[in-house]
XYZ file of N, CA, C and O in Angstrom:
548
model
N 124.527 100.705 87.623
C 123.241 100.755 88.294
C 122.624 102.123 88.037
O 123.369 103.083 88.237
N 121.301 102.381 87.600
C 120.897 103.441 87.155
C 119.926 103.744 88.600
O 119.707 102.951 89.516
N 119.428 105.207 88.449
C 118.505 105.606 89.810
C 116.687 105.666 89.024
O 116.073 106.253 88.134
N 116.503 104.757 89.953
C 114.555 104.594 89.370
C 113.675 105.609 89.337
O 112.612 105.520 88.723
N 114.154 106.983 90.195
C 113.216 108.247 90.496
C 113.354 108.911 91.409
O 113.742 108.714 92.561
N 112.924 109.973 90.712
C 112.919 110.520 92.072
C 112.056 110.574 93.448
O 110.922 111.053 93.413
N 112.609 110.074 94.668
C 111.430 109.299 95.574
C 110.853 110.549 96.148
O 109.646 110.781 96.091
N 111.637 111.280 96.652
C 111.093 112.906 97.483
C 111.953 113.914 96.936
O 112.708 113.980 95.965
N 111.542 114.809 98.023
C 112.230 116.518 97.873
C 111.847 116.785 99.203
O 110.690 116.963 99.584
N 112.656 116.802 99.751
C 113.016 116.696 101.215
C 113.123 118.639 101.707
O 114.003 119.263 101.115
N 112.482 119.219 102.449
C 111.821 121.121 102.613
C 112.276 120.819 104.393
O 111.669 120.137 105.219
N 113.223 121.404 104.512
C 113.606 122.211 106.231
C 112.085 123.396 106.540
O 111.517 124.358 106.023
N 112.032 122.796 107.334
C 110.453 123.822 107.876
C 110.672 124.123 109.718
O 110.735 123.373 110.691
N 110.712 125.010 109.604
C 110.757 125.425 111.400
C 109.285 124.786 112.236
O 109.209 124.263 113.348
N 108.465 124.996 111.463
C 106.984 124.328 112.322
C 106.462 123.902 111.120
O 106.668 124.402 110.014
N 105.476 122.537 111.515
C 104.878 121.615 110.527
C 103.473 122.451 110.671
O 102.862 122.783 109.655
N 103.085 122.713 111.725
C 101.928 123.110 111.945
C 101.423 124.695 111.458
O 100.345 125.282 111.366
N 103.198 125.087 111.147
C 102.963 126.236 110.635
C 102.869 125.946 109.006
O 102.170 126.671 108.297
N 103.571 124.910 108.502
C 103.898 124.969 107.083
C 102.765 124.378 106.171
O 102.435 124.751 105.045
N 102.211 123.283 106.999
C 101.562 122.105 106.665
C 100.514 123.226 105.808
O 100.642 123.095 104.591
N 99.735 124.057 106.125
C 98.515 124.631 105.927
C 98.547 124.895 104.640
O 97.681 124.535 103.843
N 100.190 125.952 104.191
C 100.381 126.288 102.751
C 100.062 124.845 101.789
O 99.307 124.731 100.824
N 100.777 124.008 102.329
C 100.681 122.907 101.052
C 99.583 121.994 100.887
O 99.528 121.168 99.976
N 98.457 122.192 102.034
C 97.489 121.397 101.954
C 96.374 122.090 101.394
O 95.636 121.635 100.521
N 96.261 123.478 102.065
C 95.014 124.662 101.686
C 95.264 124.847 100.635
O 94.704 124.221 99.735
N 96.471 126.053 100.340
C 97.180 126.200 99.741
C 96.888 125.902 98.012
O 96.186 126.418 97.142
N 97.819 124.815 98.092
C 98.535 124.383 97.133
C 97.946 122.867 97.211
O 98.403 122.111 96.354
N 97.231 122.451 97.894
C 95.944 121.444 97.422
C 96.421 119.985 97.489
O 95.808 119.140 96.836
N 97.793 119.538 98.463
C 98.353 118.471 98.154
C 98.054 117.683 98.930
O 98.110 118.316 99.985
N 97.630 116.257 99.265
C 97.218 115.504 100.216
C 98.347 114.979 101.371
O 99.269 114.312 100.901
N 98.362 115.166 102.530
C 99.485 115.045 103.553
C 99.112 113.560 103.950
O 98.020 113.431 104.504
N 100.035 112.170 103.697
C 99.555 110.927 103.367
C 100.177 110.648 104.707
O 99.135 110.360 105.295
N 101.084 110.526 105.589
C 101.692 110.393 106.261
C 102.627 111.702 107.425
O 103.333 112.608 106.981
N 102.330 111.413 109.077
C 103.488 111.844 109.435
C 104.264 110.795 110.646
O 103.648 109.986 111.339
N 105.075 110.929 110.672
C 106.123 110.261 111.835
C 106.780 111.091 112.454
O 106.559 112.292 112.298
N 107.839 110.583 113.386
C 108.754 111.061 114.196
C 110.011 109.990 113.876
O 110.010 108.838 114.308
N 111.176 110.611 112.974
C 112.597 109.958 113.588
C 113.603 110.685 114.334
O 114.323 111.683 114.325
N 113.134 109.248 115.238
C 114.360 110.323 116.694
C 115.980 110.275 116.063
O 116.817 111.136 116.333
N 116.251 109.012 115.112
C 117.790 109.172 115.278
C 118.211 110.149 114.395
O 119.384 110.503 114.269
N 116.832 110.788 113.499
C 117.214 112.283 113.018
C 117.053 113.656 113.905
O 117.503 114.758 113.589
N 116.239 113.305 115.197
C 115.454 114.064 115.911
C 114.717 115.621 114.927
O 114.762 116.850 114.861
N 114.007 114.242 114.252
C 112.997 115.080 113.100
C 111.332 114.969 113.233
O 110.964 113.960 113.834
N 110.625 115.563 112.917
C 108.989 115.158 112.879
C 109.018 115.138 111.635
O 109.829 115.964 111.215
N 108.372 114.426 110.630
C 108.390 114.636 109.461
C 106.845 114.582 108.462
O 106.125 113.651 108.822
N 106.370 115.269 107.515
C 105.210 115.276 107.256
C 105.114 115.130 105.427
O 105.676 115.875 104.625
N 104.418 114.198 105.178
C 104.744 112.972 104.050
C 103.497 114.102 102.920
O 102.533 114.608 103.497
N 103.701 114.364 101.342
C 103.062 115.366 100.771
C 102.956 114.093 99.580
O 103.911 113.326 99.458
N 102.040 113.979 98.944
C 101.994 113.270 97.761
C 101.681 114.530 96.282
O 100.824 115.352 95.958
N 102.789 114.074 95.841
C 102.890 115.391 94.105
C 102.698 113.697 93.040
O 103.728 113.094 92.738
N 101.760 113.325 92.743
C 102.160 112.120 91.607
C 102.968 111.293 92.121
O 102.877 110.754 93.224
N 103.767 111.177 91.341
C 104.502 109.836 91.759
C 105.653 110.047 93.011
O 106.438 109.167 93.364
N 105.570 111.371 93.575
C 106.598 112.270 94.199
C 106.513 112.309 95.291
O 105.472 111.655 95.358
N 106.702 112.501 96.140
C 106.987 113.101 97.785
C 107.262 114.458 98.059
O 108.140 115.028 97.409
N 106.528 115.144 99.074
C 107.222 116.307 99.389
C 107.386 115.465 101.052
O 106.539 114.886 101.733
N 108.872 115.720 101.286
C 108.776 115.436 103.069
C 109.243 116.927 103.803
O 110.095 117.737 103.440
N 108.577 116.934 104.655
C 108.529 118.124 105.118
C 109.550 117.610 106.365
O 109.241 116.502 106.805
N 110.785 118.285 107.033
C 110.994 118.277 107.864
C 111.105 119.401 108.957
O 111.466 120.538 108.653
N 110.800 119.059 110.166
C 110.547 119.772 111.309
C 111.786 119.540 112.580
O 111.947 118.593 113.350
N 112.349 120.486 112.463
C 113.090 119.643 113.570
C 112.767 119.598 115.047
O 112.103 120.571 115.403
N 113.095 118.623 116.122
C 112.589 118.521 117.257
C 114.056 119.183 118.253
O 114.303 118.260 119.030
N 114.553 119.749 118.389
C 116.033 120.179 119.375
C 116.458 120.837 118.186
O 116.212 120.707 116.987
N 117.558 121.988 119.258
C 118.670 122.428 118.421
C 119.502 121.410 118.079
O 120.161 121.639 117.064
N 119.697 120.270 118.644
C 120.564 119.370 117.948
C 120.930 118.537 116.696
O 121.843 117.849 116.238
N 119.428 119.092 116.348
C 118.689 118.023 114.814
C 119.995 119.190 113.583
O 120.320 120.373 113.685
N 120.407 118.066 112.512
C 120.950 118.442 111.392
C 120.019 119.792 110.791
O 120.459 120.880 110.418
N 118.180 119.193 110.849
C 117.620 120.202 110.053
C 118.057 121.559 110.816
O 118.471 122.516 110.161
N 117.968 121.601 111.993
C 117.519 122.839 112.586
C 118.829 123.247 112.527
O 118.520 124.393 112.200
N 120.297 123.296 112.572
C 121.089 123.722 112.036
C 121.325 124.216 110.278
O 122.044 125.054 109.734
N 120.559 123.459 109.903
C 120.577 123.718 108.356
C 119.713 125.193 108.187
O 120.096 126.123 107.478
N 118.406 125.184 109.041
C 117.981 126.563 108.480
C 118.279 127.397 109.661
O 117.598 128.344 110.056
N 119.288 126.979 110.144
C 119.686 128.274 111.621
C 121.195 128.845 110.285
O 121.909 129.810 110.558
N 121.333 128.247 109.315
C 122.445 128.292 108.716
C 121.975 128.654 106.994
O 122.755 129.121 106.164
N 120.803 128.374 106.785
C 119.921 128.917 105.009
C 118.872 129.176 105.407
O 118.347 129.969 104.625
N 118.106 128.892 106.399
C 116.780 129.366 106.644
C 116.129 128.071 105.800
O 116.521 127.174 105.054
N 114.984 128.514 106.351
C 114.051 127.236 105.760
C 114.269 127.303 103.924
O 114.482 128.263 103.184
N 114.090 125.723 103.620
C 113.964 125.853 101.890
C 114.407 124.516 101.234
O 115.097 123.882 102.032
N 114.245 123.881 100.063
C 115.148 122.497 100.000
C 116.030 122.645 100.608
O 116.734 123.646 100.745
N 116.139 120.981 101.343
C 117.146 120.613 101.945
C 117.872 119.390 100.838
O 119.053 119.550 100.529
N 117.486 118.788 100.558
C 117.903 117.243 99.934
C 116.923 116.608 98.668
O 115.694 116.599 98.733
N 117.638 116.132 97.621
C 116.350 115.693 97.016
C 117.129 114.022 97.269
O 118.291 113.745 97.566
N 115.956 113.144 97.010
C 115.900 111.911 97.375
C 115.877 110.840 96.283
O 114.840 110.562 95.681
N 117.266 110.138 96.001
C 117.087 109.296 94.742
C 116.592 107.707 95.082
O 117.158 107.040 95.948
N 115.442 107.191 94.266
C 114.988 106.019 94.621
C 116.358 104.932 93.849
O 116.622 105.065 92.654
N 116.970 104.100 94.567
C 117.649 102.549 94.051
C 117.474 101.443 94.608
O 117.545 101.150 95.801
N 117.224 100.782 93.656
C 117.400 99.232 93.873
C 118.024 98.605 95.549
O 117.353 98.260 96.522
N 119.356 98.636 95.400
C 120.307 97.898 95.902
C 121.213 99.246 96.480
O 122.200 99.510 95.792
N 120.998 100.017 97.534
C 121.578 100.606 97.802
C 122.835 100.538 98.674
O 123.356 101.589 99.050
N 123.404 99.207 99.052
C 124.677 99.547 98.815
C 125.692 99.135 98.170
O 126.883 99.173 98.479
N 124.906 98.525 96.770
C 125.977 98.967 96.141
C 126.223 100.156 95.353
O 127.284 100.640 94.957
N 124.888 100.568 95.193
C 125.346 102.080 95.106
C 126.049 102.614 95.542
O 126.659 103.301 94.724
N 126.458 102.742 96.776
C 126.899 103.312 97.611
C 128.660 103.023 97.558
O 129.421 103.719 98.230
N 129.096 102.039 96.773
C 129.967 101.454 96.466
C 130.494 101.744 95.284
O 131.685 101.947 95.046
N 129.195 101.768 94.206
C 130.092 102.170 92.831
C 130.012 104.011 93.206
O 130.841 104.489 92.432
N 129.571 104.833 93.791
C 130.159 106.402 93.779
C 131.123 106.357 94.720
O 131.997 107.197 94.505
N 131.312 105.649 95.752
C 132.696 105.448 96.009
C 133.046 105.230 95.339
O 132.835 106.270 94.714
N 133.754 104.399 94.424
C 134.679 103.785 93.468
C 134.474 104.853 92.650
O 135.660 105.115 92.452
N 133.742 105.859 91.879
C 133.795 107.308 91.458
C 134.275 108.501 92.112
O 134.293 109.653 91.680
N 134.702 107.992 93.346
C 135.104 109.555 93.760
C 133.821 110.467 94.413
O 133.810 111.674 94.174
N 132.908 109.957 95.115
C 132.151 110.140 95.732
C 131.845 110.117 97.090
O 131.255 109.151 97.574
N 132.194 111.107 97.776
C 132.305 111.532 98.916
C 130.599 111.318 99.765
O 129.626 112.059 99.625
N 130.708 109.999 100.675
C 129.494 109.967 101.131
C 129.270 110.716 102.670
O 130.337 110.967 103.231
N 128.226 111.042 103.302
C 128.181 111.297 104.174
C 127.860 109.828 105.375
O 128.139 109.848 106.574
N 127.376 108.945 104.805
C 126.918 107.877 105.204
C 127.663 106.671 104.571
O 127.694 106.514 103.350
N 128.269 105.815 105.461
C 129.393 104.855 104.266
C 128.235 103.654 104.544
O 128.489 102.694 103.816
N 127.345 103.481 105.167
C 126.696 102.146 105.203
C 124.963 102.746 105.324
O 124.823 103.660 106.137
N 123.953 102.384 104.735
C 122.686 103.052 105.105
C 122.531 102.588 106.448
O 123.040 101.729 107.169
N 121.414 103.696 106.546
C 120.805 103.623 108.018
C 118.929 103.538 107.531
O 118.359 103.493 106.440
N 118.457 103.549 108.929
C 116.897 103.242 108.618
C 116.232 104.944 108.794
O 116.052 105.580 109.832
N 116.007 105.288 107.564
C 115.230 106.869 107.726
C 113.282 106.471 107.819
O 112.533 105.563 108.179
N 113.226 107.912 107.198
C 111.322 107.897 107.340
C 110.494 106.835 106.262
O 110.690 106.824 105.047
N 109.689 106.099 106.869
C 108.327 105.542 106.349
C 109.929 104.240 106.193
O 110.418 104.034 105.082
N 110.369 103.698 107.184
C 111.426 102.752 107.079
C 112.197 102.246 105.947
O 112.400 101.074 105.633
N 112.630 103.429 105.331
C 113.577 103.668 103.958
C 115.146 103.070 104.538
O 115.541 103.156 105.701
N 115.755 102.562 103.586
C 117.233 102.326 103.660
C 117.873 103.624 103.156
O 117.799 103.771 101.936
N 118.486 104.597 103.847
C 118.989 105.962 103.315
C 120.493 106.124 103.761
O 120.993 105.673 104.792
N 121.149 106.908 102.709
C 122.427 107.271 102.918
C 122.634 108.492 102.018
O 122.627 108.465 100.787
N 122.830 109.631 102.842
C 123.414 110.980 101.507
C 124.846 111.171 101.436
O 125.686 111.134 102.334
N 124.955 111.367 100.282
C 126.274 111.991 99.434
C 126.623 113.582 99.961
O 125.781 114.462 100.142
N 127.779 113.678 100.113
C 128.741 115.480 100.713
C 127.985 115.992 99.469
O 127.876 115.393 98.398
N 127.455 117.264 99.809
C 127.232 118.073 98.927
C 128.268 118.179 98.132
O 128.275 117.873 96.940
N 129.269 118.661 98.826
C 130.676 118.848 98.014
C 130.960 117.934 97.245
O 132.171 118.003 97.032
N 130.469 117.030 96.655
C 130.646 115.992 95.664
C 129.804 115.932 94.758
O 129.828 115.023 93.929
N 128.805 116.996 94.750
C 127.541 116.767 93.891
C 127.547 117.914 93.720
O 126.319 117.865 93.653
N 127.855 119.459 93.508
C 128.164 120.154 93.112
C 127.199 121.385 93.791
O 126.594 122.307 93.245
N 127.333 120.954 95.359
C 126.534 121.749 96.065
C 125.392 121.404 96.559
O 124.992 121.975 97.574
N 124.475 120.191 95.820
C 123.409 119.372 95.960
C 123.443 118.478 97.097
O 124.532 117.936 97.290
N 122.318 118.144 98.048
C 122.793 117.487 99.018
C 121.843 116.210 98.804
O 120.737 116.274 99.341
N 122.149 115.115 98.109
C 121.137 114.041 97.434
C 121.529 112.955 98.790
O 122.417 112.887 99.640
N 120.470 112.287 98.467
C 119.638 111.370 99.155
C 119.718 109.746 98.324
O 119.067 109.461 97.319
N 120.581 108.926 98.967
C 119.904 107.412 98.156
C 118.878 107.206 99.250
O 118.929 107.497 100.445
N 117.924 106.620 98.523
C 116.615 106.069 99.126
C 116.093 104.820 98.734
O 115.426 104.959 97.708
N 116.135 103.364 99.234
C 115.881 102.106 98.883
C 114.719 101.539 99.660
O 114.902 101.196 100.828
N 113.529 101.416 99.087
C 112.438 101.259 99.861
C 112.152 99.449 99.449
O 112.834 98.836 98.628
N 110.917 98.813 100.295
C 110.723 97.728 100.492
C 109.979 97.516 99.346
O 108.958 98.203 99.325
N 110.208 96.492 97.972
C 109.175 96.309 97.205
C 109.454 97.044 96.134
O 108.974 96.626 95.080
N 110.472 98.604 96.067
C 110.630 99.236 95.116
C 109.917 100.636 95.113
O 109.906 101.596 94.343
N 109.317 100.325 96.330
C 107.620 101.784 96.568
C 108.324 102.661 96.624
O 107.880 103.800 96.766
């Protein structure tokens, strides 16, 4: 099974309201979407690059993964996001490679994606993202 694209590039941001400005004024990118996932306890703010995503995440509590991540690198990529088909069997053949998941079954992430990431430590420090959307989008 090969990966169709890259869907996002997933940015730890302490405030949206602080960040949002650079990439819209800025750097001129249209902000297409935002939500809230609580079972990430994330706000998240949707960037269109071409065929690309920037998702901005914000975290809502000290409890959120992000907000440990930049209490721990500071804000900056967090994850990049691979678009597949059939994600679990993806998720099945890098198991069967020796692929250390963080997620053994997807769950429902932002803009209602089927998502599951891989241990960094298995990707050579990289903290990737499967991402299986409705339709292929």
């Amino acid at each position: 099974m090969e990966v169709k694209k890259v869907d996002h590039i997933g940015i730890a941001v302490k405030s949206l309201d602080e960040a949002l400005p650079f990439y819209t004024d800025t750097l001129g990118l249209s902000c297409v979407g935002m939500e809230t996932v609580e079972s990430e306890r994330v706000r998240v703010a949707f960037l269109k690059v071409g065929d690309v995503k920037i998702e901005l995440l914000e975290p809502l509590s000290e409890h959120s993964p992000i907000a440990s991540f930049i209490e721990k690198r500071g804000e900056g990529i967090h994850h990049v996001a691979l678009g597949v088909d059939d994600i679990e069997l993806r998720i099945q053949e890098l198991k069967n490679n020796g692929v250390r998941m963080i997620h053994e079954q997807p769950k429902r992430g932002a803009g209602g994606a089927l998502i599951a990431f891989m241990h960094p430590k298995s990707a050579h420090g990289v903290l990737y993202e499967l991402c299986e959307r409705e339709g292929g989008q």
